[in-house]
């Protein structure tokens, strides 16, 4: 079926956004379509990483050392974080939702390790989905997300694979280790700044190393990362660092060894 015939079949007089994306459904021609912001090509080349070093330097603020969640609260009500801690790691509790740091930050260097379960199931965005929000600007998934996902032989839109700035920038390469192995993220986050009237003064930037491999090089964000539509900035102050309890049905992922170094004096 050609697009023109399809358009007629759907009862439209002219091409519309829905006709170009038939999956969106004929009855909601103007409804925001999450697929509109998916990028599928080019696929980042695969680079096999080397060993990574991760011990916190002397001036780091340790956010998780394997023992407890004292530095973390539930995003939705700021009650104590209820993810599971054991064997030196924390594991997402999807029922209790996102967690975030008690402390708020401006610009910083961050180290974080995460592990997809060895027996992970599912595909695309439904396979080990979590996320690192560099600044939590509100409830739920509000903020700026570096995607966490199993991107070892798992096809999805490239601006939504592991180490992407969600729906803004695919990683330069795919440095993923297989499920069951620990992954490292080392981030340099330059927080955005806002004038007193709320307008953007300077945008946010992210540099990211995934397993020691450069995957985001001083990328300038166009706003908060959003599932649907165009990113925009909303004025905010210093903010918590947030971890995502994504609702996908696959087994929950784990984290360990999280530390941060403030770059703007705290
Ligand atoms: Mg995510």
PDB file of C-alpha atoms and ligand atoms in Angstrom:
ATOM      1  CA  UNK A   1       0.000   0.000   0.000  1.00  0.00           C
ATOM      2  CA  UNK A   2       1.405   3.387  -0.934  1.00  0.00           C
ATOM      3  CA  UNK A   3       1.353   6.253   1.506  1.00  0.00           C
ATOM      4  CA  UNK A   4      -1.218   8.093  -0.651  1.00  0.00           C
ATOM      5  CA  UNK A   5      -3.536   5.087  -0.692  1.00  0.00           C
ATOM      6  CA  UNK A   6      -2.987   4.579   3.012  1.00  0.00           C
ATOM      7  CA  UNK A   7      -3.855   8.214   3.629  1.00  0.00           C
ATOM      8  CA  UNK A   8      -7.105   7.855   1.687  1.00  0.00           C
ATOM      9  CA  UNK A   9      -7.839   4.611   3.484  1.00  0.00           C
ATOM     10  CA  UNK A  10      -7.479   6.405   6.782  1.00  0.00           C
ATOM     11  CA  UNK A  11      -9.886   9.048   5.592  1.00  0.00           C
ATOM     12  CA  UNK A  12      -7.501  11.997   5.550  1.00  0.00           C
ATOM     13  CA  UNK A  13      -7.715  14.665   2.872  1.00  0.00           C
ATOM     14  CA  UNK A  14      -4.013  15.509   3.164  1.00  0.00           C
ATOM     15  CA  UNK A  15      -0.856  13.983   4.578  1.00  0.00           C
ATOM     16  CA  UNK A  16      -0.714  14.366   8.323  1.00  0.00           C
ATOM     17  CA  UNK A  17       1.691  13.436  11.073  1.00  0.00           C
ATOM     18  CA  UNK A  18      -0.456  10.417  11.818  1.00  0.00           C
ATOM     19  CA  UNK A  19      -0.369   9.255   8.204  1.00  0.00           C
ATOM     20  CA  UNK A  20       3.412   9.414   8.219  1.00  0.00           C
ATOM     21  CA  UNK A  21       3.367   7.337  11.398  1.00  0.00           C
ATOM     22  CA  UNK A  22       0.374   5.054  10.946  1.00  0.00           C
ATOM     23  CA  UNK A  23       1.032   3.314  14.274  1.00  0.00           C
ATOM     24  CA  UNK A  24      -0.010   6.518  16.008  1.00  0.00           C
ATOM     25  CA  UNK A  25      -3.590   5.799  15.019  1.00  0.00           C
ATOM     26  CA  UNK A  26      -5.938   7.609  12.706  1.00  0.00           C
ATOM     27  CA  UNK A  27      -8.074   9.184  15.383  1.00  0.00           C
ATOM     28  CA  UNK A  28      -5.312  11.190  17.030  1.00  0.00           C
ATOM     29  CA  UNK A  29      -3.678  13.083  14.185  1.00  0.00           C
ATOM     30  CA  UNK A  30      -2.443  15.790  16.515  1.00  0.00           C
ATOM     31  CA  UNK A  31      -1.568  13.627  19.537  1.00  0.00           C
ATOM     32  CA  UNK A  32       2.113  13.752  20.592  1.00  0.00           C
ATOM     33  CA  UNK A  33       3.877  10.658  19.312  1.00  0.00           C
ATOM     34  CA  UNK A  34       6.865   9.320  21.296  1.00  0.00           C
ATOM     35  CA  UNK A  35       8.133   7.685  18.095  1.00  0.00           C
ATOM     36  CA  UNK A  36       8.623  11.127  16.542  1.00  0.00           C
ATOM     37  CA  UNK A  37      11.737  11.700  18.659  1.00  0.00           C
ATOM     38  CA  UNK A  38      13.295   8.247  18.187  1.00  0.00           C
ATOM     39  CA  UNK A  39      16.504   8.101  16.124  1.00  0.00           C
ATOM     40  CA  UNK A  40      17.464   4.665  14.731  1.00  0.00           C
ATOM     41  CA  UNK A  41      20.472   5.407  12.481  1.00  0.00           C
ATOM     42  CA  UNK A  42      23.423   5.479  12.360  1.00  0.00           C
ATOM     43  CA  UNK A  43      24.065   2.723  14.884  1.00  0.00           C
ATOM     44  CA  UNK A  44      27.069   3.547  17.123  1.00  0.00           C
ATOM     45  CA  UNK A  45      30.057   1.245  16.435  1.00  0.00           C
ATOM     46  CA  UNK A  46      30.827  -1.399  19.050  1.00  0.00           C
ATOM     47  CA  UNK A  47      34.040  -0.888  21.054  1.00  0.00           C
ATOM     48  CA  UNK A  48      35.156  -3.574  23.493  1.00  0.00           C
ATOM     49  CA  UNK A  49      36.284  -1.781  26.692  1.00  0.00           C
ATOM     50  CA  UNK A  50      39.372  -2.487  28.762  1.00  0.00           C
ATOM     51  CA  UNK A  51      39.580  -2.791  32.531  1.00  0.00           C
ATOM     52  CA  UNK A  52      38.333   0.216  34.497  1.00  0.00           C
ATOM     53  CA  UNK A  53      39.484   1.733  37.786  1.00  0.00           C
ATOM     54  CA  UNK A  54      36.960   3.187  40.130  1.00  0.00           C
ATOM     55  CA  UNK A  55      38.127   3.803  43.715  1.00  0.00           C
ATOM     56  CA  UNK A  56      36.900   7.156  45.052  1.00  0.00           C
ATOM     57  CA  UNK A  57      39.517   9.918  45.292  1.00  0.00           C
ATOM     58  CA  UNK A  58      40.161  11.583  48.650  1.00  0.00           C
ATOM     59  CA  UNK A  59      37.854  14.568  48.099  1.00  0.00           C
ATOM     60  CA  UNK A  60      34.870  12.584  46.821  1.00  0.00           C
ATOM     61  CA  UNK A  61      31.471  12.526  48.531  1.00  0.00           C
ATOM     62  CA  UNK A  62      30.570   8.845  48.705  1.00  0.00           C
ATOM     63  CA  UNK A  63      26.896   8.367  47.839  1.00  0.00           C
ATOM     64  CA  UNK A  64      26.878   4.568  48.101  1.00  0.00           C
ATOM     65  CA  UNK A  65      29.645   2.358  49.443  1.00  0.00           C
ATOM     66  CA  UNK A  66      27.711  -0.897  49.552  1.00  0.00           C
ATOM     67  CA  UNK A  67      26.484  -0.664  53.115  1.00  0.00           C
ATOM     68  CA  UNK A  68      23.274   1.391  53.265  1.00  0.00           C
ATOM     69  CA  UNK A  69      21.061   3.967  51.549  1.00  0.00           C
ATOM     70  CA  UNK A  70      21.618   6.714  54.130  1.00  0.00           C
ATOM     71  CA  UNK A  71      22.376   9.229  51.347  1.00  0.00           C
ATOM     72  CA  UNK A  72      19.170   8.451  49.414  1.00  0.00           C
ATOM     73  CA  UNK A  73      15.436   9.111  49.683  1.00  0.00           C
ATOM     74  CA  UNK A  74      12.374   8.122  47.716  1.00  0.00           C
ATOM     75  CA  UNK A  75      11.700  10.720  44.985  1.00  0.00           C
ATOM     76  CA  UNK A  76       7.951  10.741  45.457  1.00  0.00           C
ATOM     77  CA  UNK A  77       7.767  11.589  49.154  1.00  0.00           C
ATOM     78  CA  UNK A  78      11.361  11.936  50.380  1.00  0.00           C
ATOM     79  CA  UNK A  79      10.896   9.054  52.800  1.00  0.00           C
ATOM     80  CA  UNK A  80      13.915   6.769  53.327  1.00  0.00           C
ATOM     81  CA  UNK A  81      14.899   4.948  50.131  1.00  0.00           C
ATOM     82  CA  UNK A  82      13.634   1.381  50.114  1.00  0.00           C
ATOM     83  CA  UNK A  83      15.686  -0.290  47.400  1.00  0.00           C
ATOM     84  CA  UNK A  84      17.328  -3.545  48.462  1.00  0.00           C
ATOM     85  CA  UNK A  85      20.878  -3.542  49.824  1.00  0.00           C
ATOM     86  CA  UNK A  86      22.910  -6.730  50.108  1.00  0.00           C
ATOM     87  CA  UNK A  87      26.289  -8.173  49.158  1.00  0.00           C
ATOM     88  CA  UNK A  88      27.657  -4.659  48.735  1.00  0.00           C
ATOM     89  CA  UNK A  89      25.195  -3.609  46.057  1.00  0.00           C
ATOM     90  CA  UNK A  90      21.815  -1.877  45.854  1.00  0.00           C
ATOM     91  CA  UNK A  91      19.092  -3.306  43.656  1.00  0.00           C
ATOM     92  CA  UNK A  92      16.143  -1.408  42.226  1.00  0.00           C
ATOM     93  CA  UNK A  93      12.803  -1.967  43.929  1.00  0.00           C
ATOM     94  CA  UNK A  94      10.391  -1.156  41.140  1.00  0.00           C
ATOM     95  CA  UNK A  95       7.417  -1.003  43.493  1.00  0.00           C
ATOM     96  CA  UNK A  96       8.934   1.785  45.585  1.00  0.00           C
ATOM     97  CA  UNK A  97       9.915   3.969  42.629  1.00  0.00           C
ATOM     98  CA  UNK A  98      12.769   6.335  41.843  1.00  0.00           C
ATOM     99  CA  UNK A  99      15.288   7.312  44.498  1.00  0.00           C
ATOM    100  CA  UNK A 100      17.452  10.421  44.732  1.00  0.00           C
ATOM    101  CA  UNK A 101      20.205  11.882  46.862  1.00  0.00           C
ATOM    102  CA  UNK A 102      19.417  13.863  49.983  1.00  0.00           C
ATOM    103  CA  UNK A 103      22.137  16.283  49.004  1.00  0.00           C
ATOM    104  CA  UNK A 104      21.699  18.665  46.069  1.00  0.00           C
ATOM    105  CA  UNK A 105      24.406  19.516  43.581  1.00  0.00           C
ATOM    106  CA  UNK A 106      25.402  21.962  40.877  1.00  0.00           C
ATOM    107  CA  UNK A 107      28.183  20.875  38.525  1.00  0.00           C
ATOM    108  CA  UNK A 108      30.130  17.764  39.381  1.00  0.00           C
ATOM    109  CA  UNK A 109      32.170  14.710  38.430  1.00  0.00           C
ATOM    110  CA  UNK A 110      30.303  11.472  39.143  1.00  0.00           C
ATOM    111  CA  UNK A 111      31.276   7.814  39.191  1.00  0.00           C
ATOM    112  CA  UNK A 112      28.620   5.088  39.216  1.00  0.00           C
ATOM    113  CA  UNK A 113      28.618   1.352  38.512  1.00  0.00           C
ATOM    114  CA  UNK A 114      25.642  -0.656  37.332  1.00  0.00           C
ATOM    115  CA  UNK A 115      24.930  -4.243  36.404  1.00  0.00           C
ATOM    116  CA  UNK A 116      22.304  -5.823  34.202  1.00  0.00           C
ATOM    117  CA  UNK A 117      21.233  -9.239  35.590  1.00  0.00           C
ATOM    118  CA  UNK A 118      22.884 -12.138  33.793  1.00  0.00           C
ATOM    119  CA  UNK A 119      19.496 -13.696  33.069  1.00  0.00           C
ATOM    120  CA  UNK A 120      17.905 -10.495  31.756  1.00  0.00           C
ATOM    121  CA  UNK A 121      14.914 -10.930  29.462  1.00  0.00           C
ATOM    122  CA  UNK A 122      12.873  -8.608  27.247  1.00  0.00           C
ATOM    123  CA  UNK A 123      13.922  -6.467  24.313  1.00  0.00           C
ATOM    124  CA  UNK A 124      14.313  -2.882  23.240  1.00  0.00           C
ATOM    125  CA  UNK A 125      13.465  -0.410  26.011  1.00  0.00           C
ATOM    126  CA  UNK A 126      12.021  -3.245  28.116  1.00  0.00           C
ATOM    127  CA  UNK A 127      15.357  -4.915  28.907  1.00  0.00           C
ATOM    128  CA  UNK A 128      17.096  -3.645  32.042  1.00  0.00           C
ATOM    129  CA  UNK A 129      15.841  -0.080  31.715  1.00  0.00           C
ATOM    130  CA  UNK A 130      16.903   2.336  34.436  1.00  0.00           C
ATOM    131  CA  UNK A 131      18.475   5.758  34.277  1.00  0.00           C
ATOM    132  CA  UNK A 132      20.836   8.231  35.857  1.00  0.00           C
ATOM    133  CA  UNK A 133      19.215  11.652  36.204  1.00  0.00           C
ATOM    134  CA  UNK A 134      21.980  14.210  36.535  1.00  0.00           C
ATOM    135  CA  UNK A 135      19.615  16.724  38.134  1.00  0.00           C
ATOM    136  CA  UNK A 136      16.192  15.761  39.420  1.00  0.00           C
ATOM    137  CA  UNK A 137      13.956  18.710  38.602  1.00  0.00           C
ATOM    138  CA  UNK A 138      10.723  17.266  39.931  1.00  0.00           C
ATOM    139  CA  UNK A 139       8.752  14.106  40.607  1.00  0.00           C
ATOM    140  CA  UNK A 140       8.830  11.003  38.436  1.00  0.00           C
ATOM    141  CA  UNK A 141      11.336  11.141  35.595  1.00  0.00           C
ATOM    142  CA  UNK A 142      11.724  14.935  35.484  1.00  0.00           C
ATOM    143  CA  UNK A 143      15.309  15.987  34.818  1.00  0.00           C
ATOM    144  CA  UNK A 144      18.203  15.069  32.559  1.00  0.00           C
ATOM    145  CA  UNK A 145      18.616  11.336  31.965  1.00  0.00           C
ATOM    146  CA  UNK A 146      21.611   9.339  30.877  1.00  0.00           C
ATOM    147  CA  UNK A 147      19.999   6.102  29.779  1.00  0.00           C
ATOM    148  CA  UNK A 148      20.781   2.826  31.512  1.00  0.00           C
ATOM    149  CA  UNK A 149      19.700  -0.233  29.529  1.00  0.00           C
ATOM    150  CA  UNK A 150      21.039  -3.563  28.332  1.00  0.00           C
ATOM    151  CA  UNK A 151      22.529  -2.504  24.994  1.00  0.00           C
ATOM    152  CA  UNK A 152      24.514  -5.720  24.528  1.00  0.00           C
ATOM    153  CA  UNK A 153      23.000  -7.108  21.331  1.00  0.00           C
ATOM    154  CA  UNK A 154      19.701  -5.367  22.008  1.00  0.00           C
ATOM    155  CA  UNK A 155      18.354  -3.159  19.246  1.00  0.00           C
ATOM    156  CA  UNK A 156      16.447  -0.017  20.087  1.00  0.00           C
ATOM    157  CA  UNK A 157      16.444   3.598  18.948  1.00  0.00           C
ATOM    158  CA  UNK A 158      20.038   4.769  19.269  1.00  0.00           C
ATOM    159  CA  UNK A 159      19.183   7.940  21.168  1.00  0.00           C
ATOM    160  CA  UNK A 160      17.615   5.640  23.767  1.00  0.00           C
ATOM    161  CA  UNK A 161      20.331   2.992  24.105  1.00  0.00           C
ATOM    162  CA  UNK A 162      22.719   2.784  27.062  1.00  0.00           C
ATOM    163  CA  UNK A 163      24.913   5.900  27.446  1.00  0.00           C
ATOM    164  CA  UNK A 164      22.609   8.043  25.354  1.00  0.00           C
ATOM    165  CA  UNK A 165      21.379  11.402  26.575  1.00  0.00           C
ATOM    166  CA  UNK A 166      17.811  10.207  26.370  1.00  0.00           C
ATOM    167  CA  UNK A 167      16.286  11.263  23.037  1.00  0.00           C
ATOM    168  CA  UNK A 168      18.956  13.944  22.553  1.00  0.00           C
ATOM    169  CA  UNK A 169      22.258  12.213  21.770  1.00  0.00           C
ATOM    170  CA  UNK A 170      23.257   8.639  20.940  1.00  0.00           C
ATOM    171  CA  UNK A 171      26.601   7.516  22.423  1.00  0.00           C
ATOM    172  CA  UNK A 172      29.598   7.991  20.138  1.00  0.00           C
ATOM    173  CA  UNK A 173      30.248   4.238  20.383  1.00  0.00           C
ATOM    174  CA  UNK A 174      28.682   1.237  22.104  1.00  0.00           C
ATOM    175  CA  UNK A 175      31.090   0.267  24.931  1.00  0.00           C
ATOM    176  CA  UNK A 176      28.666  -2.140  26.611  1.00  0.00           C
ATOM    177  CA  UNK A 177      29.796  -5.176  28.548  1.00  0.00           C
ATOM    178  CA  UNK A 178      27.545  -8.263  28.531  1.00  0.00           C
ATOM    179  CA  UNK A 179      24.779  -8.814  31.115  1.00  0.00           C
ATOM    180  CA  UNK A 180      26.104  -9.980  34.483  1.00  0.00           C
ATOM    181  CA  UNK A 181      29.239  -7.787  34.305  1.00  0.00           C
ATOM    182  CA  UNK A 182      29.657  -4.423  36.021  1.00  0.00           C
ATOM    183  CA  UNK A 183      29.550  -1.291  33.876  1.00  0.00           C
ATOM    184  CA  UNK A 184      31.025   2.060  34.845  1.00  0.00           C
ATOM    185  CA  UNK A 185      29.795   5.558  34.093  1.00  0.00           C
ATOM    186  CA  UNK A 186      32.097   8.510  34.696  1.00  0.00           C
ATOM    187  CA  UNK A 187      30.285  11.770  34.115  1.00  0.00           C
ATOM    188  CA  UNK A 188      31.259  15.410  33.973  1.00  0.00           C
ATOM    189  CA  UNK A 189      28.064  17.409  34.451  1.00  0.00           C
ATOM    190  CA  UNK A 190      27.943  21.137  33.869  1.00  0.00           C
ATOM    191  CA  UNK A 191      24.652  22.249  35.366  1.00  0.00           C
ATOM    192  CA  UNK A 192      22.552  24.821  33.497  1.00  0.00           C
ATOM    193  CA  UNK A 193      22.170  28.270  35.000  1.00  0.00           C
ATOM    194  CA  UNK A 194      19.128  30.516  34.924  1.00  0.00           C
ATOM    195  CA  UNK A 195      18.551  34.246  35.267  1.00  0.00           C
ATOM    196  CA  UNK A 196      16.337  35.512  38.082  1.00  0.00           C
ATOM    197  CA  UNK A 197      13.409  35.772  35.661  1.00  0.00           C
ATOM    198  CA  UNK A 198      13.757  32.056  34.926  1.00  0.00           C
ATOM    199  CA  UNK A 199      15.251  32.345  31.449  1.00  0.00           C
ATOM    200  CA  UNK A 200      18.192  30.147  30.535  1.00  0.00           C
ATOM    201  CA  UNK A 201      21.562  31.807  31.087  1.00  0.00           C
ATOM    202  CA  UNK A 202      23.847  28.891  30.169  1.00  0.00           C
ATOM    203  CA  UNK A 203      22.897  25.404  28.990  1.00  0.00           C
ATOM    204  CA  UNK A 204      23.857  22.055  30.510  1.00  0.00           C
ATOM    205  CA  UNK A 205      26.735  19.970  29.160  1.00  0.00           C
ATOM    206  CA  UNK A 206      27.567  16.297  29.615  1.00  0.00           C
ATOM    207  CA  UNK A 207      30.788  14.427  29.088  1.00  0.00           C
ATOM    208  CA  UNK A 208      30.475  10.693  29.706  1.00  0.00           C
ATOM    209  CA  UNK A 209      32.831   7.729  29.757  1.00  0.00           C
ATOM    210  CA  UNK A 210      31.197   4.288  29.607  1.00  0.00           C
ATOM    211  CA  UNK A 211      33.604   1.603  30.808  1.00  0.00           C
ATOM    212  CA  UNK A 212      36.410   4.105  30.322  1.00  0.00           C
ATOM    213  CA  UNK A 213      35.466   4.869  26.723  1.00  0.00           C
ATOM    214  CA  UNK A 214      34.375   8.387  25.727  1.00  0.00           C
ATOM    215  CA  UNK A 215      30.741   8.238  24.643  1.00  0.00           C
ATOM    216  CA  UNK A 216      29.529  11.851  25.138  1.00  0.00           C
ATOM    217  CA  UNK A 217      31.958  14.685  24.477  1.00  0.00           C
ATOM    218  CA  UNK A 218      30.821  17.957  26.085  1.00  0.00           C
ATOM    219  CA  UNK A 219      27.353  17.511  24.625  1.00  0.00           C
ATOM    220  CA  UNK A 220      25.125  20.580  24.976  1.00  0.00           C
ATOM    221  CA  UNK A 221      21.655  19.606  26.130  1.00  0.00           C
ATOM    222  CA  UNK A 222      18.659  21.312  24.542  1.00  0.00           C
ATOM    223  CA  UNK A 223      16.629  20.949  27.739  1.00  0.00           C
ATOM    224  CA  UNK A 224      15.362  18.245  30.046  1.00  0.00           C
ATOM    225  CA  UNK A 225      15.102  14.768  28.566  1.00  0.00           C
ATOM    226  CA  UNK A 226      11.522  13.904  27.717  1.00  0.00           C
ATOM    227  CA  UNK A 227       9.730  10.799  26.423  1.00  0.00           C
ATOM    228  CA  UNK A 228       7.452  12.759  24.121  1.00  0.00           C
ATOM    229  CA  UNK A 229       8.019  16.037  22.339  1.00  0.00           C
ATOM    230  CA  UNK A 230      10.733  18.641  22.246  1.00  0.00           C
ATOM    231  CA  UNK A 231      13.086  19.214  25.189  1.00  0.00           C
ATOM    232  CA  UNK A 232      12.847  22.539  26.978  1.00  0.00           C
ATOM    233  CA  UNK A 233      14.567  24.077  29.967  1.00  0.00           C
ATOM    234  CA  UNK A 234      12.676  24.916  33.133  1.00  0.00           C
ATOM    235  CA  UNK A 235      14.489  27.027  35.713  1.00  0.00           C
ATOM    236  CA  UNK A 236      15.767  25.110  38.720  1.00  0.00           C
ATOM    237  CA  UNK A 237      18.262  25.390  41.522  1.00  0.00           C
ATOM    238  CA  UNK A 238      20.849  22.884  42.677  1.00  0.00           C
ATOM    239  CA  UNK A 239      19.262  19.466  42.409  1.00  0.00           C
ATOM    240  CA  UNK A 240      19.432  15.872  43.584  1.00  0.00           C
ATOM    241  CA  UNK A 241      20.958  13.039  41.574  1.00  0.00           C
ATOM    242  CA  UNK A 242      18.240  10.489  40.801  1.00  0.00           C
ATOM    243  CA  UNK A 243      18.145   6.805  39.843  1.00  0.00           C
ATOM    244  CA  UNK A 244      15.235   5.392  37.878  1.00  0.00           C
ATOM    245  CA  UNK A 245      12.969   2.503  38.845  1.00  0.00           C
ATOM    246  CA  UNK A 246      11.625   1.892  35.359  1.00  0.00           C
ATOM    247  CA  UNK A 247       8.393  -0.037  35.063  1.00  0.00           C
ATOM    248  CA  UNK A 248       9.573  -2.532  32.465  1.00  0.00           C
ATOM    249  CA  UNK A 249       8.876  -6.171  33.413  1.00  0.00           C
ATOM    250  CA  UNK A 250      12.489  -7.359  33.214  1.00  0.00           C
ATOM    251  CA  UNK A 251      14.552  -8.233  36.304  1.00  0.00           C
ATOM    252  CA  UNK A 252      15.761  -5.208  38.331  1.00  0.00           C
ATOM    253  CA  UNK A 253      19.309  -3.955  37.859  1.00  0.00           C
ATOM    254  CA  UNK A 254      21.893  -3.225  40.569  1.00  0.00           C
ATOM    255  CA  UNK A 255      24.270  -0.374  41.455  1.00  0.00           C
ATOM    256  CA  UNK A 256      27.455  -0.050  43.486  1.00  0.00           C
ATOM    257  CA  UNK A 257      30.320   2.352  44.168  1.00  0.00           C
ATOM    258  CA  UNK A 258      28.727   5.753  43.593  1.00  0.00           C
ATOM    259  CA  UNK A 259      30.674   8.893  44.372  1.00  0.00           C
ATOM    260  CA  UNK A 260      30.708  12.526  43.351  1.00  0.00           C
ATOM    261  CA  UNK A 261      33.155  15.446  43.338  1.00  0.00           C
ATOM    262  CA  UNK A 262      31.629  18.900  43.327  1.00  0.00           C
ATOM    263  CA  UNK A 263      33.064  21.273  40.722  1.00  0.00           C
ATOM    264  CA  UNK A 264      31.528  24.535  41.861  1.00  0.00           C
ATOM    265  CA  UNK A 265      32.392  24.715  45.531  1.00  0.00           C
ATOM    266  CA  UNK A 266      29.182  23.120  46.798  1.00  0.00           C
TER     267      UNK A 266
HETATM  268 MG1  LIG B   1      15.604   4.900  31.487  1.00  0.00          MG
END
